[in-house]
Amino acid sequence: MRAELEEFAEEVFEPFARKDQRRWEQVYLRGLLTDGQRKSVEPMAARLGADGNRQALAHFVTTSSWDPAHVRARLAWKMETVIRPSALIFDDTGFLKDGNASACVSRQYTGTAGKVTNCQVGVSQHLASDHASAAVNWRLFLPETWAPGSVKAEPGKVARRAACGIPDDIGHVEKWQLALDMLDETRSWGIEVPLAIADAGYGDAAAFRHGLQARGLNYMVGISTTLPAQPSHAIPVVEPYSGTGRPPVAKYPDKPQPVKQLVIAAGRKAAKPVQWREGSRPGTGRSGSKRIYSRFAALRIRPAGREVRQTLSGPELPECWLLAEWPAGEPEPVQLWLSDLPADTPLTTLVRLAKLRWRIEHDYREMKQALGLAHFEGRTWNGWHHHVTLVSVAHAFCTLQRLATTPKDTAPA
């Protein structure tokens, strides 16, 4: 496997001009791929034998001048040909920290812990299809506490920016905007994927959805149950004009409703059973695996709200899909998605694409548990970006090895 890793690394790290960088990127990758609980520099160096130069590894990942964007571009080109992505998936994950010295650490919410805690948050972009996925781009989220000029700025954190190597032009940017920035960068690499998938942290932002549409992408995004919307049959009307004052504008006669209420109004019978994939546990599926299915309802609705109206050129709200998972035995829907896919898209397709996000949870689990994604102990901006890029390369290599050894007759469709 070492020869295969070296060949893969030479292709992905081709931009490296210096011999020492070429050497230590391969050593670092081997450190990530070796057995061992901790994948920070010191324990990796202890396991690498003759190559275990702790100082050289620390310099390579923390202060060496290589640009991670060049590596990510080559990784994306390589994985695009293998994965044949049907979607770009955006998500974020937390890096729990005990102290406050690392770049962008703050008390903030992360789904990793399920609460507000002291952490960094990284936003990631993945190429994904039904059979594989790979993280190909990253951003480190900078909270307002680290942003000079913000009303929430904390002097101690702002003062540490220089020591952490945070560039002067990096300020606070919402996570959904970081996702759009990564999308623009990926497209500049020549990679075009027609669909974007994200959870409600992104889907609730109308500006994110509009940004995807403006770039020519369809979306399938999670949303909160309280997102306001009109039913598809709602029509804006204009009140009679008396001839004095400003003419009235067309508006919907009824107030928008929370999307969950629209699903409940449609009734439990609107939900149909759909199987979207087969799991890994033994069962009765065609490959001998357990079928994974639930009940889903798909409604045509018109999302409302001030953010939506700001993007309109006329009075009518755009129509799109509301997909709801409503399992048998549950009193109400448990999960909701919004999508602007065509009106004739089959329910099974909507469900399969909505559930494709499980691949990113799988990526995070592998990168954190096996490859040390959250084990980086350095404190710098560049160090964090270098480490997550190297972990992404190691994860992509594992994905290629797994695909190469998967029998074709049992490979996922």
mmCIF file of C-alpha atoms in Angstrom, residues 287 405-413:
data_model
loop_
_atom_site.group_PDB
_atom_site.id
_atom_site.type_symbol
_atom_site.label_atom_id
_atom_site.label_comp_id
_atom_site.label_asym_id
_atom_site.label_seq_id
_atom_site.Cartn_x
_atom_site.Cartn_y
_atom_site.Cartn_z
ATOM 1 C CA SER A 287 -27.602 -7.294 -1.506
ATOM 2 C CA THR A 405 -11.542 -3.570 -3.606
ATOM 3 C CA THR A 406 -15.355 -3.430 -3.682
ATOM 4 C CA PRO A 407 -16.773 -6.202 -5.903
ATOM 5 C CA LYS A 408 -18.735 -4.711 -8.759
ATOM 6 C CA ASP A 409 -21.767 -6.884 -8.094
ATOM 7 C CA THR A 410 -22.082 -5.549 -4.531
ATOM 8 C CA ALA A 411 -21.128 -1.924 -5.159
ATOM 9 C CA PRO A 412 -23.851 0.636 -4.368
ATOM 10 C CA ALA A 413 -25.869 1.795 -7.357
#
